[in-house]
XYZ file of C-alpha atoms in Angstrom:
312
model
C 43.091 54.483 -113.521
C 40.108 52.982 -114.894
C 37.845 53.826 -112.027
C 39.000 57.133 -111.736
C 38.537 57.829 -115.485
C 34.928 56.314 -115.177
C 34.459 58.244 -111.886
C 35.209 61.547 -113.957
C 32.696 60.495 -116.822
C 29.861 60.307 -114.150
C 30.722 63.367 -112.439
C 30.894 65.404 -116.387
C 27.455 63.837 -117.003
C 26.557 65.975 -113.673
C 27.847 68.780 -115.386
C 25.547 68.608 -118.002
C 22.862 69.400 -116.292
C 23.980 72.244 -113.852
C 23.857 76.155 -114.891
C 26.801 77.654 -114.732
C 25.421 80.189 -112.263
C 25.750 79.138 -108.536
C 22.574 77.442 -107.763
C 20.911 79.933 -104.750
C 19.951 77.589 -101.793
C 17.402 78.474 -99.711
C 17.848 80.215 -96.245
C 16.848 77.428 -93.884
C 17.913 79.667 -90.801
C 17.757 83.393 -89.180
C 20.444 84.909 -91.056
C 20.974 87.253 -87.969
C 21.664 84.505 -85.811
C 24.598 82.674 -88.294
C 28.394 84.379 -87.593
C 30.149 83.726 -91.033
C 33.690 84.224 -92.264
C 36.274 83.460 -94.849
C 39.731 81.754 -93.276
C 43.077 81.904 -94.393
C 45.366 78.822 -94.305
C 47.657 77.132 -95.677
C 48.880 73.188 -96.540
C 52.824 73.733 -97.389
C 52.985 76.096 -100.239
C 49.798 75.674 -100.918
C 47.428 79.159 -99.953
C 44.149 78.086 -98.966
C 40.580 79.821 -97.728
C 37.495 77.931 -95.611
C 34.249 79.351 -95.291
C 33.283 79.413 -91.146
C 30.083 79.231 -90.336
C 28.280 79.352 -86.354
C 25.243 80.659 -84.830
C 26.105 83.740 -82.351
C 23.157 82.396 -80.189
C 25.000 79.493 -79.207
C 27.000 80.190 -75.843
C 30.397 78.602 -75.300
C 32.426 76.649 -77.544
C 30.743 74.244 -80.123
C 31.255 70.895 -81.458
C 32.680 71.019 -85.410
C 31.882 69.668 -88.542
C 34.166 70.255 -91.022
C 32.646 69.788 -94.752
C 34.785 68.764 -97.706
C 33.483 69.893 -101.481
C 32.603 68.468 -104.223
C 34.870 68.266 -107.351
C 33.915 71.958 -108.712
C 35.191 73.205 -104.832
C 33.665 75.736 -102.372
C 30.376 76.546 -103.817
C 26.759 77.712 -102.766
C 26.014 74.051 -101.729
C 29.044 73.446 -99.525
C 28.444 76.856 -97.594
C 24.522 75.967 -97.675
C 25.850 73.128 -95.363
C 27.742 74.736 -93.524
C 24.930 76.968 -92.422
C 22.443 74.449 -91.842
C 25.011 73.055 -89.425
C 25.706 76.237 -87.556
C 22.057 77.117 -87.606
C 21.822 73.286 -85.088
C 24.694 74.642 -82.861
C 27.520 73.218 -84.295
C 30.630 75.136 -86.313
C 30.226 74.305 -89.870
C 33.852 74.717 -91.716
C 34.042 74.513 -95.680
C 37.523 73.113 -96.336
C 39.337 74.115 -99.057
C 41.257 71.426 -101.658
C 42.113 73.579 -105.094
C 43.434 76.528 -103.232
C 42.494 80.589 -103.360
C 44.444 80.652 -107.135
C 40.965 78.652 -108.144
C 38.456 80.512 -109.301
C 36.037 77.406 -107.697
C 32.227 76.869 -108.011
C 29.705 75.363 -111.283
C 31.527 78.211 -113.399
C 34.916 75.592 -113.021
C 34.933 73.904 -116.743
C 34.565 70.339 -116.603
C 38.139 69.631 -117.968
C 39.253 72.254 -115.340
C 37.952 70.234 -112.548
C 39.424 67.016 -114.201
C 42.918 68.449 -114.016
C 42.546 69.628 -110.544
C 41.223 66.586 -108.661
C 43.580 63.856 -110.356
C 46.431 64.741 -108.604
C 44.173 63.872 -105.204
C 42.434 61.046 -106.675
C 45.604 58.986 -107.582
C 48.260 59.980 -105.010
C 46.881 59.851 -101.344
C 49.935 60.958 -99.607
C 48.809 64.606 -101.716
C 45.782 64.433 -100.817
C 45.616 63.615 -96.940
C 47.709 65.801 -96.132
C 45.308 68.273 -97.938
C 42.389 67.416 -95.649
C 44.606 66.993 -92.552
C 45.293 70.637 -93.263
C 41.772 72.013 -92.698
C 41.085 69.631 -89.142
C 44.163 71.548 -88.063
C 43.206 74.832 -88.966
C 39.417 74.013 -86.999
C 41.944 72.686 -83.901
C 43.468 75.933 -84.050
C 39.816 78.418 -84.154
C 39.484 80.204 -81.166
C 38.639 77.330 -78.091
C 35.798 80.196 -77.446
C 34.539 78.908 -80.717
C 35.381 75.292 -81.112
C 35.358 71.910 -79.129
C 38.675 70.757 -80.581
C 38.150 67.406 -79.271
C 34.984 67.067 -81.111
C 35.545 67.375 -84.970
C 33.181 65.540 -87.560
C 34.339 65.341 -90.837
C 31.572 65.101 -93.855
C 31.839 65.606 -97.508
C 30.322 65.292 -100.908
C 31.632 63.002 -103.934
C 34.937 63.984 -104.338
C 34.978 65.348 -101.145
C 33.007 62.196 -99.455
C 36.148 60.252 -101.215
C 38.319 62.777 -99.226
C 36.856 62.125 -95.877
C 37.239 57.983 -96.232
C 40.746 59.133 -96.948
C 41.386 61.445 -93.997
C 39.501 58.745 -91.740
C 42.719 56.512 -93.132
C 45.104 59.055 -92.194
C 44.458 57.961 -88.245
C 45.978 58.306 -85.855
C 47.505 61.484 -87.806
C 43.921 63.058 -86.809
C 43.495 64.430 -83.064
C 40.363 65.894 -82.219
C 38.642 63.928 -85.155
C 35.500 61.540 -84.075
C 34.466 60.260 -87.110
C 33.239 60.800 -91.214
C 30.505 60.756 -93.123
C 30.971 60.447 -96.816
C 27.857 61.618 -99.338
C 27.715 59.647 -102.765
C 31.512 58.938 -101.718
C 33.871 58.294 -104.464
C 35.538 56.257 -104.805
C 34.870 53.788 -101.838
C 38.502 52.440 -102.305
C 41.779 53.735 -101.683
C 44.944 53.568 -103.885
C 47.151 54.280 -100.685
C 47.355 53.102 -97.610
C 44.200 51.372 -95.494
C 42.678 52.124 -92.750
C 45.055 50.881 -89.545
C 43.483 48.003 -87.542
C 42.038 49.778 -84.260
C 41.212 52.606 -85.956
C 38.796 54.583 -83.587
C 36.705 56.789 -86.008
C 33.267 56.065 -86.958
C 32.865 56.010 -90.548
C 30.130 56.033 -92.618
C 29.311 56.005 -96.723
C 26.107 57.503 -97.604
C 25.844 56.011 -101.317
C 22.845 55.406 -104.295
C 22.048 51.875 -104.352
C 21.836 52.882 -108.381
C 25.181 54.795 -108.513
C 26.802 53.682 -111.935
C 30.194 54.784 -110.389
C 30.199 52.462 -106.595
C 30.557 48.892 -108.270
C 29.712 45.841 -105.968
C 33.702 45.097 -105.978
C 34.278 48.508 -104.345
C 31.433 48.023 -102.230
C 33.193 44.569 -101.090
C 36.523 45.981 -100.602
C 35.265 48.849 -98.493
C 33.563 46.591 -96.125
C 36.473 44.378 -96.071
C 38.280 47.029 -95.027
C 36.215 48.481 -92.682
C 36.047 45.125 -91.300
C 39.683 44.371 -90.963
C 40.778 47.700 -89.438
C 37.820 46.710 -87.250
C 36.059 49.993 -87.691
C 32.570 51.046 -86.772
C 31.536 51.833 -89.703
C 28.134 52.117 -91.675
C 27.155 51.989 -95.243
C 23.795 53.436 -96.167
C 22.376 52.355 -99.447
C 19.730 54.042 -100.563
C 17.542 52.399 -103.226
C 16.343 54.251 -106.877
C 18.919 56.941 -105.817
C 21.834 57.757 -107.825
C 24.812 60.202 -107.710
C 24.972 63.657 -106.309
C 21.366 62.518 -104.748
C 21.675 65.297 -102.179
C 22.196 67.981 -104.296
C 18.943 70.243 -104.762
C 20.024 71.503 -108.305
C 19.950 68.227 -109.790
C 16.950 67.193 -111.516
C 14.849 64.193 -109.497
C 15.762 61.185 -111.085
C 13.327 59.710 -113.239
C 14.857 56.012 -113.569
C 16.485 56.134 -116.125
C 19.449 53.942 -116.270
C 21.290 56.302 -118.590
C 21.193 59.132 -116.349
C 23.622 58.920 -113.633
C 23.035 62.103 -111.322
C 19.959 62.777 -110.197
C 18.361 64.354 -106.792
C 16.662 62.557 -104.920
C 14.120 64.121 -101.618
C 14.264 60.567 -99.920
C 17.418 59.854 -99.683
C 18.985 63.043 -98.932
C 16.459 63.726 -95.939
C 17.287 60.567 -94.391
C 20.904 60.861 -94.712
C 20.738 63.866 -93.512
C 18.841 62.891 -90.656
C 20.983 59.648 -90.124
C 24.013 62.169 -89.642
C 22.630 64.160 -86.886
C 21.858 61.150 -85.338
C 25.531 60.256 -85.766
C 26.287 63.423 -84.753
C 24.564 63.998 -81.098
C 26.000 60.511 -80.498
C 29.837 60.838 -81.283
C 29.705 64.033 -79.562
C 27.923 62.926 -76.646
C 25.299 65.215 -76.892
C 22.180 63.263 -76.277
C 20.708 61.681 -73.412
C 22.747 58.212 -72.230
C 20.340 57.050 -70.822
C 18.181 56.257 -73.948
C 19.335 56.165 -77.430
C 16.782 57.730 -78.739
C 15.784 60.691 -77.748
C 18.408 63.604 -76.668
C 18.126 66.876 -74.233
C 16.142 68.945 -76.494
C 14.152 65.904 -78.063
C 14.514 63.144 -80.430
C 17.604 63.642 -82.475
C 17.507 67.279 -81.709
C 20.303 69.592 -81.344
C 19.842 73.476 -80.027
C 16.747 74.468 -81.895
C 16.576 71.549 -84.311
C 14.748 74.067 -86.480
C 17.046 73.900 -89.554
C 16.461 70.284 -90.190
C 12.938 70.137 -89.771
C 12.478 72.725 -92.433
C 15.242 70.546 -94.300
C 12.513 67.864 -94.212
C 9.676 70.247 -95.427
C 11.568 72.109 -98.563
């Protein structure tokens, strides 16, 4: 209860520098060439609507990567990603956790978001079933569309949380490869852990200066990860703190008191560590060395979304 209480302080500080105007991301991609839709599902009683996102130039079906919000929901950011994901040849899917009753996105008052993510936070057999929802809903796109043996799960504070969670929900997860959680919170779990011979790669992506990850939680992830013996990875990115990938947040300055802060470093090498991740768990570059792939070093279709990533 503590944690979680301490985890909502750090993400109201957050707050406190955000408009309440979606931020407007930049178009990293031909806007002709990216298919988007909303989709219509469900989790029990529960009404629910994804965002679908996947370039029309790509031929045949695609690999998926289904991307979990952050604690204000489906918002410019989450859909930004979704699109930079299509725009490399891949179907980018924007889960949704609040449901279509939310009005989601930075207008969501702070106390709003609060109420809405507890329940998740402190109950896991709520919340994976939740995420478990959207992987099937991706399973179930049109096979013209989707690999649906080649899911990727990623997400973003609460939803990087969410993703170490549906990783735990193995082997309740078919077509699921592996996870990559962004300034993940919280590391731990309060249900059950990950199952030893768990298959999924999992990753953290987290601020070595994150007031919120404490060096206990980073202990009793790895011991986890360890014991469930996982492959697993847990990038720590120094003078970075929360919500580092998230271009409406000021850069951080150092400044111990601040605890959100954007930072260019760390989210281009995350990002780039992913599609490394990425070509690899879905078998897309060349076996016969590491490091380079068909179309190049860690390069997927055009590549062209991440490079200009790298150069915003």
């Amino acid at each position: 209860m503590v944690r979680l209480m301490y985890l909502v302080l750090v993400m109201s500080m957050r707050l406190a520098v955000l408009a309440q105007k979606d931020y407007e991301y930049p178009t990293l991609w031909n806007p002709s060439t990216i298919a988007t839709s909303s989709v219509d599902y469900a989790d029990g009683p529960a009404k629910l609507k994804g965002y679908l996102a996947y370039s029309n130039a790509t031929i045949g079906p695609r690999p998926a990567v289904i991307v979990y919000p952050d604690w204000d929901g489906i918002s410019n950011y989450e859909r930004f990603r979704a699109n930079l994901l299509a725009s490399m040849g891949y179907v980018g899917f924007v889960a949704d956790i609040y449901s279509q009753s939310v009005q989601q996105g930075p207008s969501l008052p702070a106390a709003n978001r609060s109420a809405l993510m507890a329940p998740f936070r402190s109950n896991s057999s709520y919340f994976r079933p939740r995420l478990l929802a959207a992987l099937s809903t991706v399973r179930a796109l049109s096979s013209d569309i989707v690999q649906k043996d080649k899911i990727f799960a990623i997400g973003y504070c609460f939803g990087g949380g969410g993703v170490l969670e549906l990783a735990r929900a193995w082997p309740n997860t078919p077509g699921l490869l592996g996870v990559g959680g962004f300034h993940a919170g919280p590391l731990v779990t309060a249900g059950p852990k990950a199952q030893p011979g768990n298959p999924l790669r999992i990753n953290a992506f987290i601020g070595a200066d994150d007031p919120g990850v404490t060096p206990d939680s980073v202990t009793a992830f790895k011991d986890e990860m360890e014991a469930a013996n996982v492959t697993w990875a847990y990038y720590n990115y120094g003078r970075t703190v929360h919500g580092f990938t998230l271009l409406e947040n000021p850069v951080w300055n150092g400044d111990k008191n601040v605890s959100n802060g954007y930072n260019a470093a760390a989210d281009h090498a995350s990002w780039w560590a992913l599609r490394g991740i990425l070509l690899e768990v879905f078998q897309l570059g060349n076996t016969t060395n590491p490091y380079t792939s068909v179309g190049g070093a860690y390069d997927y279709q055009t590549g062209i979304a991440g490079s200009k990533l790298m150069s915003a």
